C-alpha atoms as a printed R data frame, in Angstrom:
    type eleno elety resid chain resno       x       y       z
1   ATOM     1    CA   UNK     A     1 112.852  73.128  -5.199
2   ATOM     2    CA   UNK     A     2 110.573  70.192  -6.793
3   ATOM     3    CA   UNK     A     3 113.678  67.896  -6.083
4   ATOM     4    CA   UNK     A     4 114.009  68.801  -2.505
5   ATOM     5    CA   UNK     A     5 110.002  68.101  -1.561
6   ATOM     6    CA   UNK     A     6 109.961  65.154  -3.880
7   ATOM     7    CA   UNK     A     7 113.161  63.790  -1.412
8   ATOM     8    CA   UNK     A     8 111.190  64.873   1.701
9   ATOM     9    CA   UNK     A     9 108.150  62.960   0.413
10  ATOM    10    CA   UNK     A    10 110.266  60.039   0.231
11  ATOM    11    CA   UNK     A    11 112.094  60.218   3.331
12  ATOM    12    CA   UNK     A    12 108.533  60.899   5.358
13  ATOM    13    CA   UNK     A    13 106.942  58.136   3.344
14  ATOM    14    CA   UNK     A    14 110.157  55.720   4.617
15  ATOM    15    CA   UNK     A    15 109.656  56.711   8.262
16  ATOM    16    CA   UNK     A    16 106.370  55.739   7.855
17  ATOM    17    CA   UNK     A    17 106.447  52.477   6.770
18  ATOM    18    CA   UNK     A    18 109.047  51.777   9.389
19  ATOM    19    CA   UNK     A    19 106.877  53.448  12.416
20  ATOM    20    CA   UNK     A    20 103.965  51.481  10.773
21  ATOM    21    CA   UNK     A    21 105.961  47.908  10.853
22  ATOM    22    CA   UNK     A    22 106.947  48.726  14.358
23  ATOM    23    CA   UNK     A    23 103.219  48.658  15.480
24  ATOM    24    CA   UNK     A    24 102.995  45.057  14.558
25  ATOM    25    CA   UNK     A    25 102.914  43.576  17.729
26  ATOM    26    CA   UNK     A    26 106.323  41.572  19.294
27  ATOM    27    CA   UNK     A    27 107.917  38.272  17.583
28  ATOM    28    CA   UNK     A    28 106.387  35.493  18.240
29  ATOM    29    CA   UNK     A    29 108.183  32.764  20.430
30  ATOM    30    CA   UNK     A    30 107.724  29.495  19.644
31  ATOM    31    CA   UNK     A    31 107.502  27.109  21.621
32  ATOM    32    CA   UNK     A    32 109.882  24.189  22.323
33  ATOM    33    CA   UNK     A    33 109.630  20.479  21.154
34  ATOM    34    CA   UNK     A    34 110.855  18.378  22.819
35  ATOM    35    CA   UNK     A    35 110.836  14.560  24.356
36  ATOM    36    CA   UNK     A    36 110.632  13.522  27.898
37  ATOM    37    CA   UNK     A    37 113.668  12.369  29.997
38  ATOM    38    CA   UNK     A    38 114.797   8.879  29.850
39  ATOM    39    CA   UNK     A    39 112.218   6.661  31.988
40  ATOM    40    CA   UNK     A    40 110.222   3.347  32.425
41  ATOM    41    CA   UNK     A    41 106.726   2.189  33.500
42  ATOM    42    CA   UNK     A    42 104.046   0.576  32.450
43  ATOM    43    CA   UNK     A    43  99.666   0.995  32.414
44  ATOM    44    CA   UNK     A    44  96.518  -1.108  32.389
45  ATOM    45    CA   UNK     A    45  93.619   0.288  31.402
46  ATOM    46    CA   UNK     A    46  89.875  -1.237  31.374
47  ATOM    47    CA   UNK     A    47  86.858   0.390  29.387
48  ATOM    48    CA   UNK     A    48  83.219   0.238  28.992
49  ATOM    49    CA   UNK     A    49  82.158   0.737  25.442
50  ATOM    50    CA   UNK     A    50  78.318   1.444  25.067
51  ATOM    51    CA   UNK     A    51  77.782   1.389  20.897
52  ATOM    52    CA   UNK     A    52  75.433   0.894  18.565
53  ATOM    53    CA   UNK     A    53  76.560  -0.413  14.869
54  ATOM    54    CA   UNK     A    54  75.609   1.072  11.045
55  ATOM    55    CA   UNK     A    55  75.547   0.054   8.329
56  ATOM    56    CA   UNK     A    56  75.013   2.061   4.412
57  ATOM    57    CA   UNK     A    57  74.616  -1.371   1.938
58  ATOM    58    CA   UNK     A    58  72.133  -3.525   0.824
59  ATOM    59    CA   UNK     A    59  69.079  -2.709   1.648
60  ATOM    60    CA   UNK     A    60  67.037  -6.333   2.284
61  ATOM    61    CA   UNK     A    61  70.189  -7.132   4.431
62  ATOM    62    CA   UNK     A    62  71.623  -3.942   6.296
63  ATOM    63    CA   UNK     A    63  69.536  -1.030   6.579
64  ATOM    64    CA   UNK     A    64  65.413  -2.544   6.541
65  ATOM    65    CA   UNK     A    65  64.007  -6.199   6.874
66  ATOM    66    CA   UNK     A    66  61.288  -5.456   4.859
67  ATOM    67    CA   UNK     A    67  58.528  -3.233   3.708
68  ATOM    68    CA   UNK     A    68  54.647  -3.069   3.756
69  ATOM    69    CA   UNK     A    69  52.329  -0.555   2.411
70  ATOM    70    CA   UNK     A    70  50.007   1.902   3.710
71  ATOM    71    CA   UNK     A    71  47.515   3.053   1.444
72  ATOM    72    CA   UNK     A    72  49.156   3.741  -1.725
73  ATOM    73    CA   UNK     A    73  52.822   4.431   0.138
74  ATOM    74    CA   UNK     A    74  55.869   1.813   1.078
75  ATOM    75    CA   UNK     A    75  56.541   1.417   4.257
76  ATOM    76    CA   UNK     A    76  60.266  -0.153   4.771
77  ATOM    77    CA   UNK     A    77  60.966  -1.079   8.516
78  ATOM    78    CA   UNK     A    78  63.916   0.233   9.978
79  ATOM    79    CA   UNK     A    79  66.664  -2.811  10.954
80  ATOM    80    CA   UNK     A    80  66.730  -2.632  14.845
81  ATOM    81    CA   UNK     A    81  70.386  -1.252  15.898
82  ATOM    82    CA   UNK     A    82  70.334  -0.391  19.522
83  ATOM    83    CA   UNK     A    83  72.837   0.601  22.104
84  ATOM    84    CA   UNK     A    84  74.689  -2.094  23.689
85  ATOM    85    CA   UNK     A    85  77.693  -3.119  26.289
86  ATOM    86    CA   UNK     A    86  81.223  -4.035  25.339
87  ATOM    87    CA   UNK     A    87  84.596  -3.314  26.655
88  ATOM    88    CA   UNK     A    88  88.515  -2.402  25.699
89  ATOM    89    CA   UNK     A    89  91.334  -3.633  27.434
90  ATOM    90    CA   UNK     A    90  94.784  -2.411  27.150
91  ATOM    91    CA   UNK     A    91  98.282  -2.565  28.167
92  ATOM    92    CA   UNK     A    92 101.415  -0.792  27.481
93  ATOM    93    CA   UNK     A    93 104.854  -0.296  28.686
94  ATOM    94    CA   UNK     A    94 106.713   2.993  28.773
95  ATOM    95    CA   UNK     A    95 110.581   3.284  28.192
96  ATOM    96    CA   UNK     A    96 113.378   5.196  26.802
97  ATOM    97    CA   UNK     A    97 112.491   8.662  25.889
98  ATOM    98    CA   UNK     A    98 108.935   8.922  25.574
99  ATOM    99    CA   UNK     A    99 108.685   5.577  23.776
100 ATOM   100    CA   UNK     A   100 106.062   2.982  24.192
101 ATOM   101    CA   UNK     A   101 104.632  -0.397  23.235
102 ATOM   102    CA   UNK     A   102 100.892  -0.639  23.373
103 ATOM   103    CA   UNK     A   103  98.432  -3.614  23.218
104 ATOM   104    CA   UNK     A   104  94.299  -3.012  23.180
105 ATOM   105    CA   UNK     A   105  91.557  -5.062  22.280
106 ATOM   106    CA   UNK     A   106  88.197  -3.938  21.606
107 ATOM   107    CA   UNK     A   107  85.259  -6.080  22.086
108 ATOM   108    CA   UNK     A   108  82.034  -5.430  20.918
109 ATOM   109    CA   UNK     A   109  78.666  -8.314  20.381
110 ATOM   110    CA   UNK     A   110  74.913  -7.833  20.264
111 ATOM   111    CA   UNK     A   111  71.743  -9.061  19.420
112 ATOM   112    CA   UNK     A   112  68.508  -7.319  18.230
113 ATOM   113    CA   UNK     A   113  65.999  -9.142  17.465
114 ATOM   114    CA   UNK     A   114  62.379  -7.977  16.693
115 ATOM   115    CA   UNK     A   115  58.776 -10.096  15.823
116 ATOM   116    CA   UNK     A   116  57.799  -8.745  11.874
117 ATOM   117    CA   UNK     A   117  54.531  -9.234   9.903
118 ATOM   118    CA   UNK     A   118  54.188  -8.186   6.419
119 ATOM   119    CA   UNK     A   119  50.763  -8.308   4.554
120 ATOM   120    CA   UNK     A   120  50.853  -8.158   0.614
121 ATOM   121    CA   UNK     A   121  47.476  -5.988  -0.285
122 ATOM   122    CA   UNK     A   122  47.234  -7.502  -3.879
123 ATOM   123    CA   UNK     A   123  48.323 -11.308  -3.114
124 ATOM   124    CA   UNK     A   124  46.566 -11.644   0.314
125 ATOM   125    CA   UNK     A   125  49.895 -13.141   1.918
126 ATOM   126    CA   UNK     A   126  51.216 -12.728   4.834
127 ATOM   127    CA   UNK     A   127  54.454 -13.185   5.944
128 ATOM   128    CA   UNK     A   128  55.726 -13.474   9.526
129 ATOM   129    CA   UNK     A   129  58.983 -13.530  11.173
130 ATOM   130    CA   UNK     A   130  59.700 -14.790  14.440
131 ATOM   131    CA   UNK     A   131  61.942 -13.415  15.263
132 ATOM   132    CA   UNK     A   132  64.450 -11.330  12.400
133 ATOM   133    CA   UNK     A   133  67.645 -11.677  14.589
134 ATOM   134    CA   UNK     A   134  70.887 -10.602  13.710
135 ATOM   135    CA   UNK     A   135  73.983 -10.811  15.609
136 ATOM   136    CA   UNK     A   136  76.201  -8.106  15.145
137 ATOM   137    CA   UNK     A   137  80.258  -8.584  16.240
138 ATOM   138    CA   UNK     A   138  83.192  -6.084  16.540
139 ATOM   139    CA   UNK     A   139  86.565  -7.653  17.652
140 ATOM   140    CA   UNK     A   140  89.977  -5.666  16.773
141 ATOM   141    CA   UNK     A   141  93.087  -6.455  18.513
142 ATOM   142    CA   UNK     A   142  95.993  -3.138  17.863
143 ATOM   143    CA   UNK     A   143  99.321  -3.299  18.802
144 ATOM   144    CA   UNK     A   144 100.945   0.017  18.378
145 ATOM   145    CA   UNK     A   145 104.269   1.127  19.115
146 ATOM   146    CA   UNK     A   146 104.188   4.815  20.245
147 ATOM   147    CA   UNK     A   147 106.509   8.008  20.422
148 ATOM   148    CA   UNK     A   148 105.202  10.915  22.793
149 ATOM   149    CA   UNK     A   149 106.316  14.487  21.779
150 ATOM   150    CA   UNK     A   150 105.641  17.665  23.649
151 ATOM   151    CA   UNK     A   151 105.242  21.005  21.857
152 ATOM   152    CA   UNK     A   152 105.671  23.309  24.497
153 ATOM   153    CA   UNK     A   153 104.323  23.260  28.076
154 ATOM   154    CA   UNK     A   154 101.003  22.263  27.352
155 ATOM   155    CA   UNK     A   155 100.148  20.526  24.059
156 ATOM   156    CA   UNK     A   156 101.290  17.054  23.303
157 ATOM   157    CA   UNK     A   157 100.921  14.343  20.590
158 ATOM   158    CA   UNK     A   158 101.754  10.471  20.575
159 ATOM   159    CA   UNK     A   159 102.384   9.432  17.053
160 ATOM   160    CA   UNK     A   160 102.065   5.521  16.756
161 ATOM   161    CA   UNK     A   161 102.266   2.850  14.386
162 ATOM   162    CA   UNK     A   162 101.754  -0.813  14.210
163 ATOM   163    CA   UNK     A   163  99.080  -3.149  12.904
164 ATOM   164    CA   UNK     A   164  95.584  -4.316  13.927
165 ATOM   165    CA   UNK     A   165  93.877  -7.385  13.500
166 ATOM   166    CA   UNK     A   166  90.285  -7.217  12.479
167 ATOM   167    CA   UNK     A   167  87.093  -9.409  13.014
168 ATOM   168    CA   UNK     A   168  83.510  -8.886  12.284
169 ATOM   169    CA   UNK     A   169  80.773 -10.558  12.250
170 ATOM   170    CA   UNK     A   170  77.099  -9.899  10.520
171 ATOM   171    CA   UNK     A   171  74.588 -12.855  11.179
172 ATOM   172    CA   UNK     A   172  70.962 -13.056  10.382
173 ATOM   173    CA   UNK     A   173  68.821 -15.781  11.560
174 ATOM   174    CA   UNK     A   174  65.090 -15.148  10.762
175 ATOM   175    CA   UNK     A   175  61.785 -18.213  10.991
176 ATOM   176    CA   UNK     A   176  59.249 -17.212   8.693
177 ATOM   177    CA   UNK     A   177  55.630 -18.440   7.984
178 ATOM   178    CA   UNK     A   178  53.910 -18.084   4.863
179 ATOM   179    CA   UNK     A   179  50.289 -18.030   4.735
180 ATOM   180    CA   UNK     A   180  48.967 -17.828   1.398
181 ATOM   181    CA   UNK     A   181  45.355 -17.597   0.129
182 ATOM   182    CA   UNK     A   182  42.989 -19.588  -2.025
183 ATOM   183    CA   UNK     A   183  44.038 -18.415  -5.551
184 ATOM   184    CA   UNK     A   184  39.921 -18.761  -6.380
185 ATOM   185    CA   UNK     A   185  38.277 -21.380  -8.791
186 ATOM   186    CA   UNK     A   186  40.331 -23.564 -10.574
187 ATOM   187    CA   UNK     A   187  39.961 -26.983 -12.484
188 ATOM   188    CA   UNK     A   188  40.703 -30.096 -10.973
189 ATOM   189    CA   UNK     A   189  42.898 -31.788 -13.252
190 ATOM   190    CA   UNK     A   190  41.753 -35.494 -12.242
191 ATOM   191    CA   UNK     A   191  37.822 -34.971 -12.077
192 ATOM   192    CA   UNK     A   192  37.403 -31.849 -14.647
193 ATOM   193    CA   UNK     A   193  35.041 -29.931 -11.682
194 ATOM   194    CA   UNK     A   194  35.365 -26.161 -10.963
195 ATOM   195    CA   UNK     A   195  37.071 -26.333  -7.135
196 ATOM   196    CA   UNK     A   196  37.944 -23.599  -5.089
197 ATOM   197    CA   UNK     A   197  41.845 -24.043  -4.871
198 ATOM   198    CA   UNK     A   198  43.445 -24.281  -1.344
199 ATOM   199    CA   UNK     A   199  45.396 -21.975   1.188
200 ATOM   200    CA   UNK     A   200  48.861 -22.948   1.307
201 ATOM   201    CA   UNK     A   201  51.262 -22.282   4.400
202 ATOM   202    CA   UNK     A   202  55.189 -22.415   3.736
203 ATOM   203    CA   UNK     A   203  57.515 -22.464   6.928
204 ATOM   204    CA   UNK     A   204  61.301 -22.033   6.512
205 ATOM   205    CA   UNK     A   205  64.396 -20.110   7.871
206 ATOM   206    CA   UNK     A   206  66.542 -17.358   6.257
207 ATOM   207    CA   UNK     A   207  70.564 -18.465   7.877
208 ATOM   208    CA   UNK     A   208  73.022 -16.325   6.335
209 ATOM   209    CA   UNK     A   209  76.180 -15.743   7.951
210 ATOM   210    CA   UNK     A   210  79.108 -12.791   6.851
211 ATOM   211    CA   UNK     A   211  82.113 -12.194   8.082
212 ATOM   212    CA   UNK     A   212  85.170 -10.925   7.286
213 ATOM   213    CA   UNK     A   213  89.219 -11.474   9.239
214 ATOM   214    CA   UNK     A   214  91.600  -9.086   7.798
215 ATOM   215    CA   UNK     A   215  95.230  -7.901   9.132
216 ATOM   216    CA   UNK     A   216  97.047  -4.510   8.163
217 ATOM   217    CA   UNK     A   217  99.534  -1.973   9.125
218 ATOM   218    CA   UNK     A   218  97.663   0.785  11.384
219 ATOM   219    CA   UNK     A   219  99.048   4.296  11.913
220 ATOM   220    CA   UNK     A   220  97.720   7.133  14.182
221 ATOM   221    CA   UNK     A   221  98.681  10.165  16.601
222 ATOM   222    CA   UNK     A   222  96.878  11.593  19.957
223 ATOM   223    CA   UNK     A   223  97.023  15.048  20.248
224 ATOM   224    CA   UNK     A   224  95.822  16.330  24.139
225 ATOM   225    CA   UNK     A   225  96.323  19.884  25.476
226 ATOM   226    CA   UNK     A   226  96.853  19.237  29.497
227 ATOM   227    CA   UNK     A   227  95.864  21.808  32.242
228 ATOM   228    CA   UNK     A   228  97.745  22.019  35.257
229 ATOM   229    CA   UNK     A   229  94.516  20.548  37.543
230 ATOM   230    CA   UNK     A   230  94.876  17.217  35.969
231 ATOM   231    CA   UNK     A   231  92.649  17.729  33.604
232 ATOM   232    CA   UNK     A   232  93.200  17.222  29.998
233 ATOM   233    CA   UNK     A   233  91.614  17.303  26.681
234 ATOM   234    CA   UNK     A   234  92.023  15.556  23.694
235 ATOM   235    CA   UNK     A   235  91.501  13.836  20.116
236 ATOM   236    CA   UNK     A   236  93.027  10.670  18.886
237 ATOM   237    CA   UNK     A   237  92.479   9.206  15.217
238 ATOM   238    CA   UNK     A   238  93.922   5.942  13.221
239 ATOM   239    CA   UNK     A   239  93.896   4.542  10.053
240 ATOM   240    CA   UNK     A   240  94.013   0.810   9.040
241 ATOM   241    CA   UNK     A   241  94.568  -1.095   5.555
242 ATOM   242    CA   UNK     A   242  93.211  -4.429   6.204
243 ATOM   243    CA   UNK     A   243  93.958  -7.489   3.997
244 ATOM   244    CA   UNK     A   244  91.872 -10.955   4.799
245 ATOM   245    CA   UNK     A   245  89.138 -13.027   3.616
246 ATOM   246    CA   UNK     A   246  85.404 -11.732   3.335
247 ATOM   247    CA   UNK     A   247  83.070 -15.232   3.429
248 ATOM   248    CA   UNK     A   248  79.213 -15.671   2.941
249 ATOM   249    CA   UNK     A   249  77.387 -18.815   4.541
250 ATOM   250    CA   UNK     A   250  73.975 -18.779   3.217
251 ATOM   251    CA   UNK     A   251  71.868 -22.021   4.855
252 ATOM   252    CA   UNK     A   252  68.469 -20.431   3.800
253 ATOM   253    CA   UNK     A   253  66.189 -23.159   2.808
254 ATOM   254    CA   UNK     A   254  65.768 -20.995  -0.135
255 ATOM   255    CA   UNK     A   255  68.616 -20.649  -2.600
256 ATOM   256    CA   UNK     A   256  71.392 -21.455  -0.093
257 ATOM   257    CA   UNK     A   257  74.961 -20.236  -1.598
258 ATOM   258    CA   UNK     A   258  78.288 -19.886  -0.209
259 ATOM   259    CA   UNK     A   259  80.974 -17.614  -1.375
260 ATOM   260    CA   UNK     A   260  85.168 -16.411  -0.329
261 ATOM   261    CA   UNK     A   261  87.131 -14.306  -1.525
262 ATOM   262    CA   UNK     A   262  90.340 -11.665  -0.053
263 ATOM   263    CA   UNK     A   263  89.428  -8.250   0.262
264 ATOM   264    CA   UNK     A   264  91.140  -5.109   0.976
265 ATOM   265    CA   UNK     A   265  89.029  -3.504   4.109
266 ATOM   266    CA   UNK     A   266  90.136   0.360   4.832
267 ATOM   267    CA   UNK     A   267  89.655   1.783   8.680
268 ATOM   268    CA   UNK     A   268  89.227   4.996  10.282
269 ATOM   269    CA   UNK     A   269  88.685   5.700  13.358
270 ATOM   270    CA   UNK     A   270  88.418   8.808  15.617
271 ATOM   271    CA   UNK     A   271  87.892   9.658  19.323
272 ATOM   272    CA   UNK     A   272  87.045  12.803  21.349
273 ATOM   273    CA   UNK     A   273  87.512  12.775  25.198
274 ATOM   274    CA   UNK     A   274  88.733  14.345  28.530
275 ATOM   275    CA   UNK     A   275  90.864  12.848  31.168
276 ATOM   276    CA   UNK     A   276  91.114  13.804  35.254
277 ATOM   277    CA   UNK     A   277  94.995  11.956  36.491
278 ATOM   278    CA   UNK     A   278  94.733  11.770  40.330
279 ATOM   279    CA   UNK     A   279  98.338  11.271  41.502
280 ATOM   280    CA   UNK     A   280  98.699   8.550  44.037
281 ATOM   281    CA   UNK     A   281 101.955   7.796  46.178
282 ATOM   282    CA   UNK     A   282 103.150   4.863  43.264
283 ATOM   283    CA   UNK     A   283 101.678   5.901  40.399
284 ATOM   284    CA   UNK     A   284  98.978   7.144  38.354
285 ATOM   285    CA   UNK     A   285  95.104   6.734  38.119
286 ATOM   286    CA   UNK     A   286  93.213   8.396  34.696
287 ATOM   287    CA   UNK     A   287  89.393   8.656  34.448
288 ATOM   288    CA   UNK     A   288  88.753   8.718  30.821
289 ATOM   289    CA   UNK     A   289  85.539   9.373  28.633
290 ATOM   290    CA   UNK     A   290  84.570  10.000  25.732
291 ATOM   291    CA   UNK     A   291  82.426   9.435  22.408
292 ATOM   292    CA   UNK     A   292  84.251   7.070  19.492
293 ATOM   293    CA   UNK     A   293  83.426   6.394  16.242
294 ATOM   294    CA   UNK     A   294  84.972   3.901  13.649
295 ATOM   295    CA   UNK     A   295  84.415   2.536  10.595
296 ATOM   296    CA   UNK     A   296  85.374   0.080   8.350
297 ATOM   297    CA   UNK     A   297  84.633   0.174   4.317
298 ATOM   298    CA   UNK     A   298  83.165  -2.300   1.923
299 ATOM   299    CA   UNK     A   299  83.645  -4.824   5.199
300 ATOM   300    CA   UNK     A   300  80.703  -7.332   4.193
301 ATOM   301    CA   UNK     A   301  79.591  -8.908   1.028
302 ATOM   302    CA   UNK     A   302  76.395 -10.422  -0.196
303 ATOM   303    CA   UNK     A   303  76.268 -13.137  -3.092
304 ATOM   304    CA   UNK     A   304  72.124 -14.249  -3.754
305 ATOM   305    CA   UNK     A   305  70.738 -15.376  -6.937
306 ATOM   306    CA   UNK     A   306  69.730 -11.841  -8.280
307 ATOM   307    CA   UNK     A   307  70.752 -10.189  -5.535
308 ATOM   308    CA   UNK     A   308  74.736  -8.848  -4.537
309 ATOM   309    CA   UNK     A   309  75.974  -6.007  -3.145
310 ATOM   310    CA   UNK     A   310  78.258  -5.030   0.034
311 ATOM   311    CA   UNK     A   311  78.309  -2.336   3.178
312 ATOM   312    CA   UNK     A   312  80.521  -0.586   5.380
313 ATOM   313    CA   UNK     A   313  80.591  -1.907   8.974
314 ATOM   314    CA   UNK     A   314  80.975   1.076  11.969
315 ATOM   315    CA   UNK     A   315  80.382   1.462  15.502
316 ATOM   316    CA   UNK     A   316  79.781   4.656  17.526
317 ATOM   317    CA   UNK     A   317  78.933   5.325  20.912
318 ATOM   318    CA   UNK     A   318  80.340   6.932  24.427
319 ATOM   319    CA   UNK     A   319  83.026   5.050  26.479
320 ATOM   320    CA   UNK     A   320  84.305   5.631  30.042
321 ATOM   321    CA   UNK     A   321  87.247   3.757  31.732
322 ATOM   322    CA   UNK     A   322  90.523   3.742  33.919
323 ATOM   323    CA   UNK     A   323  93.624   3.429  33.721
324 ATOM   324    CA   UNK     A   324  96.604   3.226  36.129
325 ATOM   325    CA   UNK     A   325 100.324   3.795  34.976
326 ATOM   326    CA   UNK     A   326 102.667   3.027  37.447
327 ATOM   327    CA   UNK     A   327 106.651   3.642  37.011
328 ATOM   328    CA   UNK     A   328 109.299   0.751  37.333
């Protein structure tokens, strides 16, 4: 008798497992991946790029052009970085089975320049600028050759690879006028007599220019999920390895120096954005936008009698721009 419920326990305890798996839920389908059919066209696209740059390095060069006090505290004064106008251009052709060959270049140059005055409470000096101006230049050429996939009805990525070319630019150009006080009563060497010593001015110029040129292999994908309205969403990275020369050209009137050397620069970049395609009767037109950030590390070097360091380069900001693809 123990046998036979010890059996029924068992065969219950089966039939529930297998009523309890069959409240899972139905397989899931995936979806298919595929390519598109064999076809040809081509696309130009033009952009408006509003960015601003950063920088995380030295700080006398990068972040702050200078300090003061207040009271007892140091006040450092935030480098002016604003917003400012550039553009992308870009042009690809489409062929084979979802195969592409891409060209873009992104152009980016500004100038902030801002009126400084620094007053030393214990020496009495003061110091002004006018102006601290520094230029600040982006220019990156990519050409990528690109493979579109679909994964299912909606999603879709474009791996690409390829290489980018890589220039940028960090000038400083900054007048300064040194007013310093009588140091009090001292002796005059040639008569012996007690004087009070003189106020001295210095004038000068700070000139240091960095740059750096660098080429690499570049690899990235764009992933987009498409609605049926035209609409689609999407995010796009890429990743450089930049090889080139970093150079210093420091013209200061002070401790001028000049230094080159090759570096190896890493990128990243990254991009978040929404499309509307209108179809027209030939073709294609895309309103994009979207916000962008990239980044380049280690990208500028300084070399100064007691002073040395480096910084990463970026740029972020919104973009907005067309582009028309039309089919051959």
């Amino acid at each position: 008798m123990f046998c036979i419920k010890k059996t029924a326990l068992a065969v219950l305890a089966l039939g529930s497992s297998a009523a309890f798996a069959g409240t899972m839920g139905p397989a899931c389908t995936p979806g298919n991946v595929t390519v598109p059919c064999t076809t040809s066209g081509w696309d130009v696209g033009i952009y408006a790029l509003y960015l601003e740059p950063s920088y995380n390095g030295h700080p006398r060069f990068f972040n702050y052009v200078g300090s003061d006090f207040v009271g007892a505290q140091r006040v450092h004064t935030k480098l002016n970085t604003d917003f400012d106008w550039g553009f992308k251009l870009e042009a690809s052709y489409h062929f084979s089975t979802g195969n592409d060959i891409n060209v873009n270049w992104y152009h980016w140059d500004t100038t902030t320049s801002q009126n400084l005055h620094y007053f030393g409470e214990i020496s009495g000096a003061e110091v002004f600028f006018t102006p601290f101006q520094i230029d600040h230049k982006w220019d990156a050429v990519n050409f990528e050759f690109g493979q579109h996939v679909d994964f299912g009805e909606f999603k879709n990525i474009r791996f690409h690879g390829g290489a980018q070319y890589a220039r940028l630019q960090h000038k400083i150009y900054s007048p300064y006028t040194i007013n310093i006080p009588s140091a009090g009563f001292v002796v005059d060497p040639d008569t012996g007599n007690i004087v009070l010593s003189p106020a001295e001015t210095e004038i000068g110029a700070n000139r240091i220019d960095l740059t750096f040129r660098g080429v690499g292999p570049r690899v990235g994908a764009d992933m987009s999920y498409d609605w049926p309205n035209g609409f689609a969403i999407y995010a796009n990275g890429a990743a450089a390895l930049l090889i080139g020369d970093n150079k210093v050209n420091d013209t200061s009137d002070i401790e001028p120096n000049r230094a080159t050397h090759t570096s190896i620069v890493p990128e990243l970049e990254a991009k978040l954005g929404l499309t509307y395609t209108y179809a027209m009767g030939q073709g294609n037109l895309t309103l994009d936008g979207g916000y962008m950030v990239a980044n380049y590390w280690n990208a500028f070097h300084v070399v100064q009698a007691g002073q040395d360091g480096s910084t990463d380069f970026g740029v972020h900001g919104p973009y907005l721009g067309l582009k028309y693809i039309g089919a051959l």
